[in-house]
Coordinates of C-alpha atoms in Angstrom, one line a residue:
X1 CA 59.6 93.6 78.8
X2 CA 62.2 96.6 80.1
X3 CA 63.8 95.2 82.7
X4 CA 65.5 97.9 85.4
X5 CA 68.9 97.0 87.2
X6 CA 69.7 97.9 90.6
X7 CA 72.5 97.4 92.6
X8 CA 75.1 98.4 95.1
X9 CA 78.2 99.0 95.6
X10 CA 81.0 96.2 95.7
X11 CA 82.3 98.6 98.5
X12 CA 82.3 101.5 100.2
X13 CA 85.2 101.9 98.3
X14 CA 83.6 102.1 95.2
X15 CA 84.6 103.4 91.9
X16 CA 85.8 107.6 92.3
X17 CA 84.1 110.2 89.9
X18 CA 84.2 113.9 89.8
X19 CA 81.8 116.3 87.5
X20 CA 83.8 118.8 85.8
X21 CA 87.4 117.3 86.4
X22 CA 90.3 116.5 84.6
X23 CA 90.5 112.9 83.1
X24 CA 93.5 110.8 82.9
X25 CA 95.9 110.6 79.8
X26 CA 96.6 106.9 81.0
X27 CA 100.0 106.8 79.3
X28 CA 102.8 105.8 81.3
X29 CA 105.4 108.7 81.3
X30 CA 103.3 110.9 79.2
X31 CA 104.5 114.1 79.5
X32 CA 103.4 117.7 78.6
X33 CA 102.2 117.7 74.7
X34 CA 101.2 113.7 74.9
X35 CA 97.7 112.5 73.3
X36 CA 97.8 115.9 70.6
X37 CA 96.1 113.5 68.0
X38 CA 92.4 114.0 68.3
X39 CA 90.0 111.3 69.3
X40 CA 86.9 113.0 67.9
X41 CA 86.1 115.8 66.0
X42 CA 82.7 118.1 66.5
X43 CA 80.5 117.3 64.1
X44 CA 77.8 119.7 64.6
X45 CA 77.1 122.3 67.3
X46 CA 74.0 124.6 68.4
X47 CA 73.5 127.2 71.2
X48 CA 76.6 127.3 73.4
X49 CA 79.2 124.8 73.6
X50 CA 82.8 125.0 74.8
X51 CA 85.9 122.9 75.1
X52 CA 89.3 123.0 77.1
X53 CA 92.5 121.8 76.0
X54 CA 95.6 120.0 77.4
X55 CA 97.3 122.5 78.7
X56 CA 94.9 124.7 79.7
X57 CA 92.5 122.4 81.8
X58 CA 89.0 124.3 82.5
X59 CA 90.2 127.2 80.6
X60 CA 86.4 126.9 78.7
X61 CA 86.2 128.6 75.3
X62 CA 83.7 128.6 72.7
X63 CA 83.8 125.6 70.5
X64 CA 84.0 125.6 66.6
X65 CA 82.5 122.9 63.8
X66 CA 85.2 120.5 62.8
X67 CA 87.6 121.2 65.6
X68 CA 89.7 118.0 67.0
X69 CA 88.9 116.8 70.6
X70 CA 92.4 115.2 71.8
X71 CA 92.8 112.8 75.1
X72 CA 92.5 115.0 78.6
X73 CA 90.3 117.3 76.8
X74 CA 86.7 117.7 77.2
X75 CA 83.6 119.4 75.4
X76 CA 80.1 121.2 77.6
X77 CA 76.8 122.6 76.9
X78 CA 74.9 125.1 78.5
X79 CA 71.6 125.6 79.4
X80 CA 70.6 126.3 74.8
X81 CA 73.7 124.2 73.7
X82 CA 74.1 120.4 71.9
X83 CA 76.3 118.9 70.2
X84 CA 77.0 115.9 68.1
X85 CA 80.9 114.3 67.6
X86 CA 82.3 111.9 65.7
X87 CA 85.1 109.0 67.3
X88 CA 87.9 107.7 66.3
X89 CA 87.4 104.7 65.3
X90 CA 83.9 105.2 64.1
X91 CA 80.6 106.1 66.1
X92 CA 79.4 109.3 67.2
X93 CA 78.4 111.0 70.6
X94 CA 75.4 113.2 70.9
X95 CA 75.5 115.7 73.7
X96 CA 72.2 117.6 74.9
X97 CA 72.0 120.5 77.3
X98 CA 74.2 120.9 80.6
X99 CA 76.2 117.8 79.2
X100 CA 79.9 117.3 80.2
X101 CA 82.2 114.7 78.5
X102 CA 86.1 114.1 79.1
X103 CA 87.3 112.2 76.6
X104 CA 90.1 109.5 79.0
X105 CA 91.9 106.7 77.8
X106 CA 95.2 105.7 75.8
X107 CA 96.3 106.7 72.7
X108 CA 96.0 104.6 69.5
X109 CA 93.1 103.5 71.4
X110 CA 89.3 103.6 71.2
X111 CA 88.9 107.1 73.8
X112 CA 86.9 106.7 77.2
X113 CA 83.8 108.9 78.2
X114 CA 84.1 110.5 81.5
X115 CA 80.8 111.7 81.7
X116 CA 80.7 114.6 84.2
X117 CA 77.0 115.5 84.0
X118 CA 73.7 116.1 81.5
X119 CA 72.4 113.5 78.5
X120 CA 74.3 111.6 76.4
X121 CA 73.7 109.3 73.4
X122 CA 76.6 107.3 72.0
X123 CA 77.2 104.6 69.4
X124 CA 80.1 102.3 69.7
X125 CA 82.0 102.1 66.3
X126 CA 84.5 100.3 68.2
X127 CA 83.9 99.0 71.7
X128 CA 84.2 101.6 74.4
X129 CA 84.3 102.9 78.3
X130 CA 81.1 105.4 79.7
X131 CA 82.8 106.0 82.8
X132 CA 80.5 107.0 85.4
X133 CA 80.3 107.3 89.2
X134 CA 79.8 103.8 89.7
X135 CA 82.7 102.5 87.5
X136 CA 83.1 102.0 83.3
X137 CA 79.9 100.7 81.6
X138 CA 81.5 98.8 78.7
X139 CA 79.4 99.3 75.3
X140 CA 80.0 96.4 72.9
X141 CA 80.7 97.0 69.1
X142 CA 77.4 98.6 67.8
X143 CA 75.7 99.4 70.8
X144 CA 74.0 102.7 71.4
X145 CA 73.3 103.9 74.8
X146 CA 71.9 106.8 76.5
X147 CA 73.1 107.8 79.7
X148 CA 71.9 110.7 82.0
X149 CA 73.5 111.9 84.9
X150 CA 72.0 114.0 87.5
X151 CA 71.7 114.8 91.0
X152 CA 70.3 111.6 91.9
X153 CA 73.2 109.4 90.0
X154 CA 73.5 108.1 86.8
X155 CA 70.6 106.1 84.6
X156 CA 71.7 103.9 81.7
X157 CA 69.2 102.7 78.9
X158 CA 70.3 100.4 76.6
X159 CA 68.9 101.4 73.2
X160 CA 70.6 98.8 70.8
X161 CA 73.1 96.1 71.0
X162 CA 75.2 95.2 74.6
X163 CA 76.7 97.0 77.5
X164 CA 78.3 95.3 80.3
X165 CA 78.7 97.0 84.0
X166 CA 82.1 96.4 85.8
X167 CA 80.7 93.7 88.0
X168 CA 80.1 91.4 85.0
X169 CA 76.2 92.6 84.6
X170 CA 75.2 92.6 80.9
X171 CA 72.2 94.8 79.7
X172 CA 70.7 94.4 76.4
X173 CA 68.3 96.8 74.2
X174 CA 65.5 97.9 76.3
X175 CA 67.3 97.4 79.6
X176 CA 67.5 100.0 82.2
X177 CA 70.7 100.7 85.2
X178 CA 70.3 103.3 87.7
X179 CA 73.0 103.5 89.8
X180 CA 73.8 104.4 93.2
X181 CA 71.3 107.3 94.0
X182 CA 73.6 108.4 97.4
X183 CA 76.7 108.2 99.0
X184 CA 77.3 106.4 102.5
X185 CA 78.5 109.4 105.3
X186 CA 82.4 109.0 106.7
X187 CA 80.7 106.8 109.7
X188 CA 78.7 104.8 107.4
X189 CA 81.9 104.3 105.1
X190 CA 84.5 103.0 108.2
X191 CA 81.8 100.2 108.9
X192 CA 80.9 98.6 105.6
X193 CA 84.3 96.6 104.9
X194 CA 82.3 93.8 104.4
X195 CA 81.4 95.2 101.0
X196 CA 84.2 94.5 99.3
X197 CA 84.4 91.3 97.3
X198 CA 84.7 87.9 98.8
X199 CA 86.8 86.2 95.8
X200 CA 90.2 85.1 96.4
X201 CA 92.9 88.1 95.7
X202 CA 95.2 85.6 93.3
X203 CA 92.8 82.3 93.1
X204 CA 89.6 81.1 91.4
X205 CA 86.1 82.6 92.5
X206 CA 84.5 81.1 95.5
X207 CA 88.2 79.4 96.7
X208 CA 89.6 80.9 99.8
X209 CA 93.3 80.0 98.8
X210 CA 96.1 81.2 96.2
X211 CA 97.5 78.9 93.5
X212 CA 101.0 78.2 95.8
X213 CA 103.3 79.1 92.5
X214 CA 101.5 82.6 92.2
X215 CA 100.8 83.1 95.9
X216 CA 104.1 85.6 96.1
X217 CA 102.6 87.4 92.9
X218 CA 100.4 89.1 94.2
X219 CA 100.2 92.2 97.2
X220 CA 97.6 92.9 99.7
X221 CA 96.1 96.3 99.8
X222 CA 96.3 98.1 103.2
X223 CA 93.1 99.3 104.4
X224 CA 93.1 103.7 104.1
X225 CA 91.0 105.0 106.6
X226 CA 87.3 106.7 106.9
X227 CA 88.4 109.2 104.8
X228 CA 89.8 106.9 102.0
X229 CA 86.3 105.8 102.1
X230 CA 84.2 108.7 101.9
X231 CA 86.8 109.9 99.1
X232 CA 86.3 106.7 97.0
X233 CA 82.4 107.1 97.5
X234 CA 81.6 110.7 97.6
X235 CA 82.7 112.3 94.3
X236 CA 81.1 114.6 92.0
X237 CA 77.5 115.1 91.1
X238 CA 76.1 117.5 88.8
X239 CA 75.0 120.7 89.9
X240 CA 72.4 121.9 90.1
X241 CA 70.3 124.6 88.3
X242 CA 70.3 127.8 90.7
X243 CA 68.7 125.5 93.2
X244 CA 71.0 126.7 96.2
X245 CA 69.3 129.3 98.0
X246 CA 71.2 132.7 98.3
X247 CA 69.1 133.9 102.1
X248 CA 72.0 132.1 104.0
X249 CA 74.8 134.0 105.9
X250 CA 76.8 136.2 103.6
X251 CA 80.5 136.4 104.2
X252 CA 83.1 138.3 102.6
X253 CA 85.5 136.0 100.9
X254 CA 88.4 134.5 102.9
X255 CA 91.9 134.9 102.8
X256 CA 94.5 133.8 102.4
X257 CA 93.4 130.8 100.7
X258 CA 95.4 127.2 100.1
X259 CA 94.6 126.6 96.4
X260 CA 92.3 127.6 94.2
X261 CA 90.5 126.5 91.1
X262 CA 88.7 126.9 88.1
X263 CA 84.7 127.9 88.9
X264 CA 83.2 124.2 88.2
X265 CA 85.8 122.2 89.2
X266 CA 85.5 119.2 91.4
X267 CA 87.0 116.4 93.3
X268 CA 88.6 115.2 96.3
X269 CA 90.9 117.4 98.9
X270 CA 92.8 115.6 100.6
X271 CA 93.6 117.5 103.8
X272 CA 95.9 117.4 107.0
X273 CA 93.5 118.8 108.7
X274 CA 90.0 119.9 107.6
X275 CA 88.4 122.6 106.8
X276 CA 89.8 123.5 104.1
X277 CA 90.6 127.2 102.2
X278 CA 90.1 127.1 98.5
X279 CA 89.6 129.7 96.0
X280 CA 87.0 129.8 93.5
X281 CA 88.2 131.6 90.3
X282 CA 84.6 133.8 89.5
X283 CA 86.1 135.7 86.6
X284 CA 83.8 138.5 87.4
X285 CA 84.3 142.0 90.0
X286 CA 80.8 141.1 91.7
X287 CA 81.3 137.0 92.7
X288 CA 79.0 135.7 95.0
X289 CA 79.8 131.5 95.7
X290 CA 77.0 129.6 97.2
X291 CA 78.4 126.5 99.1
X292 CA 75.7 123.5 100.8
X293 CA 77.0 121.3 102.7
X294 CA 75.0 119.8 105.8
X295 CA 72.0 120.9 104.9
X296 CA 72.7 124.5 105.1
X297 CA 74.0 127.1 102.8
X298 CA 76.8 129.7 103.4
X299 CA 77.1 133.0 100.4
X300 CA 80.7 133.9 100.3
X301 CA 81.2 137.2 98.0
X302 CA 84.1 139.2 96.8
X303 CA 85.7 139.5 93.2
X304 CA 88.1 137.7 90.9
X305 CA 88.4 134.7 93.4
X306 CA 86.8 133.9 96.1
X307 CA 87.8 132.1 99.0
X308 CA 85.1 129.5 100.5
X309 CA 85.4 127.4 103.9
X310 CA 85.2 123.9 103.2
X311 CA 84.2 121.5 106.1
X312 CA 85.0 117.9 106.3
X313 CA 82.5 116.0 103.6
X314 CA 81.0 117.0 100.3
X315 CA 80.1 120.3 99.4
X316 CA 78.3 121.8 96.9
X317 CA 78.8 125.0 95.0
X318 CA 77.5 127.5 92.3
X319 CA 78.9 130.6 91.3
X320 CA 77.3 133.9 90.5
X321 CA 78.5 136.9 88.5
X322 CA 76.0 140.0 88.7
X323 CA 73.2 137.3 90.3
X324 CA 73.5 135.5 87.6
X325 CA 74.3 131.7 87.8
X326 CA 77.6 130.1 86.0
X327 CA 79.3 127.2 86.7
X328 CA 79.2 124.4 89.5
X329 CA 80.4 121.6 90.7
X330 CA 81.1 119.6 94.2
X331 CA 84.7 119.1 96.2
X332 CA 84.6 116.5 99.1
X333 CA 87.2 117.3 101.7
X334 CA 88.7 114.5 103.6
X335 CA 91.6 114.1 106.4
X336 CA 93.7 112.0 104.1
X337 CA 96.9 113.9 103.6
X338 CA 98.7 111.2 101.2
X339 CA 100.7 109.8 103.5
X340 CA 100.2 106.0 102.9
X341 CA 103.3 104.8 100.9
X342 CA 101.6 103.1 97.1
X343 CA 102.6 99.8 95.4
X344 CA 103.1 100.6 91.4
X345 CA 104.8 97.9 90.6
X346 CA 102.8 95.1 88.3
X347 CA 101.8 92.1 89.7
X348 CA 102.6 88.6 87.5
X349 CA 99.5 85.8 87.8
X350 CA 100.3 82.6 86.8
X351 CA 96.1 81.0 85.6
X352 CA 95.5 77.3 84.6
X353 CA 92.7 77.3 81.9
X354 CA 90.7 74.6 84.3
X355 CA 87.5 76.4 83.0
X356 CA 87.3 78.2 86.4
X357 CA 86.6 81.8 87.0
X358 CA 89.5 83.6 88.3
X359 CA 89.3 87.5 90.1
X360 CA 92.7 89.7 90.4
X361 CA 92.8 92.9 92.0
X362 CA 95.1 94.8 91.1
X363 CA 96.6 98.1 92.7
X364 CA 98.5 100.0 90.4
X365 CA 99.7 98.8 86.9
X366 CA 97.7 95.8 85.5
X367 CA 99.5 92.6 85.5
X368 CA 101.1 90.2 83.4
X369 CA 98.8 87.0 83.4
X370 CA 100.6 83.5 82.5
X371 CA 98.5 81.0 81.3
X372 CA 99.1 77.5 81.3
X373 CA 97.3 74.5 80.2
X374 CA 97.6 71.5 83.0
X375 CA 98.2 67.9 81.7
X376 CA 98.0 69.4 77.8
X377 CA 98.6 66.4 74.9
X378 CA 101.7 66.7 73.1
X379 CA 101.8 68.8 70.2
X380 CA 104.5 70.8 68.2
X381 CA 102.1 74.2 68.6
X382 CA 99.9 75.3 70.8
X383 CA 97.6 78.3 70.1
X384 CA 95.6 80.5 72.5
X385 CA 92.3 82.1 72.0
X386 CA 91.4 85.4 73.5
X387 CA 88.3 87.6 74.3
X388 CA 88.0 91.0 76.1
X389 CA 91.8 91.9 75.8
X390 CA 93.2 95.3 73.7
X391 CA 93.6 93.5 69.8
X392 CA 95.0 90.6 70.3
X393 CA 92.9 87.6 69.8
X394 CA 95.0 84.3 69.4
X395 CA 98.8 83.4 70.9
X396 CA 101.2 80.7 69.7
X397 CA 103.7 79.1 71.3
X398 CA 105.6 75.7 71.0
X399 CA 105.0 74.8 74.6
X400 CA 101.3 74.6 76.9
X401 CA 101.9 78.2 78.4
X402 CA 101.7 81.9 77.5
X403 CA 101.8 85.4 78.3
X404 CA 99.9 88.0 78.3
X405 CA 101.6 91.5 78.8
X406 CA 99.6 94.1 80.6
X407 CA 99.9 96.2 77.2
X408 CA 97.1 94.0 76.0
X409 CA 95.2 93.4 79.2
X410 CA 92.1 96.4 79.8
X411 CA 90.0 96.0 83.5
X412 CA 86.8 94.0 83.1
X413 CA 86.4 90.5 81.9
X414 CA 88.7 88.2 79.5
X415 CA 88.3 84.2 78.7
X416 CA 91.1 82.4 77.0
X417 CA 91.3 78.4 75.7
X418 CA 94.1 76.3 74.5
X419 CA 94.1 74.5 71.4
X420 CA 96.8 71.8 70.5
X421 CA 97.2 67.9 69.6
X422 CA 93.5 67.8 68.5
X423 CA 92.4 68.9 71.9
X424 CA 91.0 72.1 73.9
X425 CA 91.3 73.4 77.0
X426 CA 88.2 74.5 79.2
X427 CA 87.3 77.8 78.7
X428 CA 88.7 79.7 81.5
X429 CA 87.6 83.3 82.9
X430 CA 89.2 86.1 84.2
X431 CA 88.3 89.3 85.7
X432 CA 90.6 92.1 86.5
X433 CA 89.4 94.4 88.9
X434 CA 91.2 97.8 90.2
X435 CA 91.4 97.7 93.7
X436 CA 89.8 100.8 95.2
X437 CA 91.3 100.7 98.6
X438 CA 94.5 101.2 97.2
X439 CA 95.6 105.3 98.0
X440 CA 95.5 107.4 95.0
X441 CA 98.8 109.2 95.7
X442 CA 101.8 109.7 98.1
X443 CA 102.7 112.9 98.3
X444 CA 106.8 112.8 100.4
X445 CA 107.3 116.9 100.5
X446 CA 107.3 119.5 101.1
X447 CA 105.8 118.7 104.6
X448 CA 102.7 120.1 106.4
X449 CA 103.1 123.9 107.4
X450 CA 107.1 122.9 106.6
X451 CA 107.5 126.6 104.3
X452 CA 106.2 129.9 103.8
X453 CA 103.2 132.2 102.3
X454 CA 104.7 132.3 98.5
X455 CA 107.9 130.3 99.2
X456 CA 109.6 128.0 96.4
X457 CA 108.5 124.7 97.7
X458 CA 109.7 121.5 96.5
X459 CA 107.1 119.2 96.1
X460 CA 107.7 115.0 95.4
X461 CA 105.6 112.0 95.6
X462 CA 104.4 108.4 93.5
X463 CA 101.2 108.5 91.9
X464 CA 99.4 105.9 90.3
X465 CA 100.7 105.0 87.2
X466 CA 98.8 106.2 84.0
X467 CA 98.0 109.9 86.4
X468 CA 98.7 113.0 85.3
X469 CA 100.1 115.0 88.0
X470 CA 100.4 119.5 88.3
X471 CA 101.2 121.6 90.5
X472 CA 100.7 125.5 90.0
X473 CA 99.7 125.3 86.5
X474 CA 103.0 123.1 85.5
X475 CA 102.1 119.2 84.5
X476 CA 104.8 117.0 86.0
X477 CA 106.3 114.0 84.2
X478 CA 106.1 110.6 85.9
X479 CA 108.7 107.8 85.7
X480 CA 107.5 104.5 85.2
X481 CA 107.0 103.6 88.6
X482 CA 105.0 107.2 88.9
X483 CA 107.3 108.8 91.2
X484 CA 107.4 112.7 90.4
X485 CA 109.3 115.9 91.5
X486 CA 109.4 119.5 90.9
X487 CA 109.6 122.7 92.6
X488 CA 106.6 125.4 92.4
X489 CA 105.6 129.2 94.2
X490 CA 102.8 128.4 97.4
X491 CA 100.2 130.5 97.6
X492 CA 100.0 132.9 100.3
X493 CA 97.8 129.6 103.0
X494 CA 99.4 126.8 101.3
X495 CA 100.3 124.4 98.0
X496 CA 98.0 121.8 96.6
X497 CA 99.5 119.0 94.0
X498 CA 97.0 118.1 91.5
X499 CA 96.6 114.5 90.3
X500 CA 94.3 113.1 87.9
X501 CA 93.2 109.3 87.0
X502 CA 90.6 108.0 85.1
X503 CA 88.5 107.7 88.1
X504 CA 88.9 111.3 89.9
X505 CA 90.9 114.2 90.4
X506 CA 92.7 115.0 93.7
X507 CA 94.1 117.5 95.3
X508 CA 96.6 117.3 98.0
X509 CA 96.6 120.1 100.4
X510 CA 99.9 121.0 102.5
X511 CA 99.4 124.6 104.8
X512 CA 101.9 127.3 104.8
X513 CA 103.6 128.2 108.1
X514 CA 101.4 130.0 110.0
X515 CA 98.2 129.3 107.9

């Protein structure tokens, strides 16, 4: 009998998604140029179907049979279009109509599936990540799943084989998941702390304290704010089809703007002080933008780009060249200008295989788990089996303890069990969980309103590690504890730094003098 999942958020907090936005080459460091190897390769294509590339993010162009698909780049259909692709690693991924997938992950790595909007189909030749709204759905080895994402949310169906949801939910074939069908307002966000989970930071589920040797491990995450919240909660949908209304007020477009992006971009602005001025790049003479946003719609016109007047919350978008519709997407604005220093540094856990379950949050990096096996027989070798980490399934080591580096830890579940002098250890659980209260970014310069329309600005900050970060077109590169720095031209209202992880992309709004 098909069974149907429901369920809500850990938090308020919840996992960040945008349609149509940039996904993370989660490679400390990587510079311009990283993850040039592709991932997939298009298989087969019909009607229209277009790709981007690193380097030119959203710069859409028609996309050919056989062409490679690297890591940060991402393949669409319109309204006629499908298209199949086969994965590294084995597997395929069939896209129907108004379908967007980024392609996220690590290189040398089974790619992630950011899916932005439409129908999907995959098959797992290896296991892999369908990263959605509400968090990665984890499809085993094997599996096949079809997921859909509209305007209500995202449905899974599990058609063969196993998927598991972040919060340890398993679905098998037949099963359904509909996720989270809307997002909680700013005021609704501020009073729903109790949502997060109630494990132990650094100890074993359903214990209130630490282990004393790991209690200094391990940092608490500051709360952000409201706007944090609705940030975290309120990301992307997809849009619609020509379903905003074009009898609103018409304005001309306005000037001068703070930022501007590609027509079908989304995400978070993260403001000093809302509303907020951003450019829509039509590509057209005639450009009429339709924005929603509390239940009314505003037509802003003018050509090339055109600037729209964003309020505080999520608003929704769709372009038009010569009344006919193109692209669009959804940008929440919030009054979180980056100013909450981050915490990149990884965290070291030190577990005892007890045959407990043990939760970690962590903030930035993952950590480095040390295991160790309490009152352990003697024996010349010890070994340590493994599930759930990045290939490695068995440790040795000449003494009841070992560690795992954070190269081969991945966010979700992992068990491990000792074996040695004829004995085994309990089989011991842990769950690493990214901790979505923690700030995405910290941007340090150039201050709010601190320089002119069109001035060389120097911009700094720390970003999560594993983000790619721009500014004005030019990717930064990000030392190892994400700090980055550069200097770039504001537009004639302001500068916004661009920064993209595998759960969103934001953009971080300072004003020009006078704007």
């Amino acid at each position: 009998m098909t069974q149907t999942h429901h369920r809500r958020a850990l938090s308020v907090r919840t996992r960040s998604w945008l349609l149509c936005a940039l996904a993370a080459l989660a490679l400390l460091g990587c510079g311009r140029g990283c993850g040039s190897e592709p991932v997939a390769v298009l298989a087969q294509v019909a009607g229209t179907v277009e790709r981007d590339e690193v380097g030119a993010i959203e710069a859409w162009r028609t996309a050919a049979v056989d062409a490679g698909i690297a890591l940060g780049e991402a393949v669409r259909t319109g309204p006629d279009g499908s298209a199949q692709l086969q994965l590294q690693g084995g597997g395929g991924l069939r896209m129907g109509a108004n379908a967007l997938v980024r392609f996220g992950g690590q290189p040398d790595e089974t790619p992630t599936l950011e899916l932005g909007g439409g129908e999907i189909e995959v098959e797992a030749g290896e296991a892999l990540d369908i990263v959605t709204e509400f968090g990665p759905v984890r499809v085993e080895r094997g599996g096949r799943v079809r997921a859909i994402r509209g305007d209500e949310g995202t449905q899974l169906e599990v058609l063969f084989g196993l998927a598991q949801l972040e919060d340890g939910a398993r679905l098998t074939a037949g099963e359904h998941y509909a996720g989270p069908t809307a997002a909680p307002s700013v005021a609704t966000a501020a009073a729903a702390p109790a949502g997060r989970p109630d494990t132990a930071r650094h100890g074993p589920e359903g214990d209130s304290a630490s282990d004393p040797d790991t209690a200094g491990d391990s940092t608490e995450a500051d709360a952000t704010g409201d706007d944090q919240d609705a940030a975290s909660t309120d990301m992307d949908d997809a849009p619609g089809e020509g379903t905003l209304r074009g009898d609103g007020p018409r304005l001309p477009s306005v000037s001068p703007v703070e930022f501007s992006v590609a027509a079908g971009a989304g995400g978070v602005v993260h403001h000093p002080a809302p509303p907020a001025l951003v450019g829509i790049r039509t590509g057209c003479a005639d450009g009429e933008v339709r924005v929603a946003s509390g239940g009314s719609t505003v037509v802003y016109t003018g050509g090339g780009t055109v600037g729209v007047r964003l309020a505080r919350g999520r608003s929704r978008y769709e372009v038009y060249c010569g009344g006919q519709l193109g692209a669009g997407g959804q940008l929440t604005v919030t009054g979180d200008a980056g100013r909450q220093r981050l915490n990149t540094a990884s965290q070291r856990h030190g577990v005892d295989a007890d045959g407990r379950r043990y939760t970690f949050l962590y903030e930035g990096a993952l950590p480095t788990l040390a295991l160790r096996w309490p009152n352990a027989p003697s024996a010349e070798q010890y070994s340590v089996r493994l599930t759930g980490t990045r290939g490695r399934a068995r440790l040795t080591s000449s003494s009841p303890s070992a560690t795992v580096p954070r190269s081969a830890l991945r966010e979700g579940e992992l068990t491990f069990q000792f074996e040695g002098g004829g004995r085994t250890s309990p089989v011991t659980r842990v769950t690493l969980r990214y901790d979505t209260a923690t700030p995405t970014a910290y941007l340090a310069s150039p201050p709010d309103r601190g320089f002119g329309a069109g001035a060389s600005v120097s911009v700094a900050g720390t970003a999560q590690p594993g983000s790619r970060v721009s500014v004005g077109g030019q990717e930064l590169t990000l030392d190892r504890r994400g700090s980055f720095s550069a200097t770039a031209t504001a537009d004639a209202g302001g500068i916004a730094v661009r920064i993209t992880t595998t759960r969103g992309v934001h953009y971080f709004v300072r004003r020009a003098a006078g704007g």
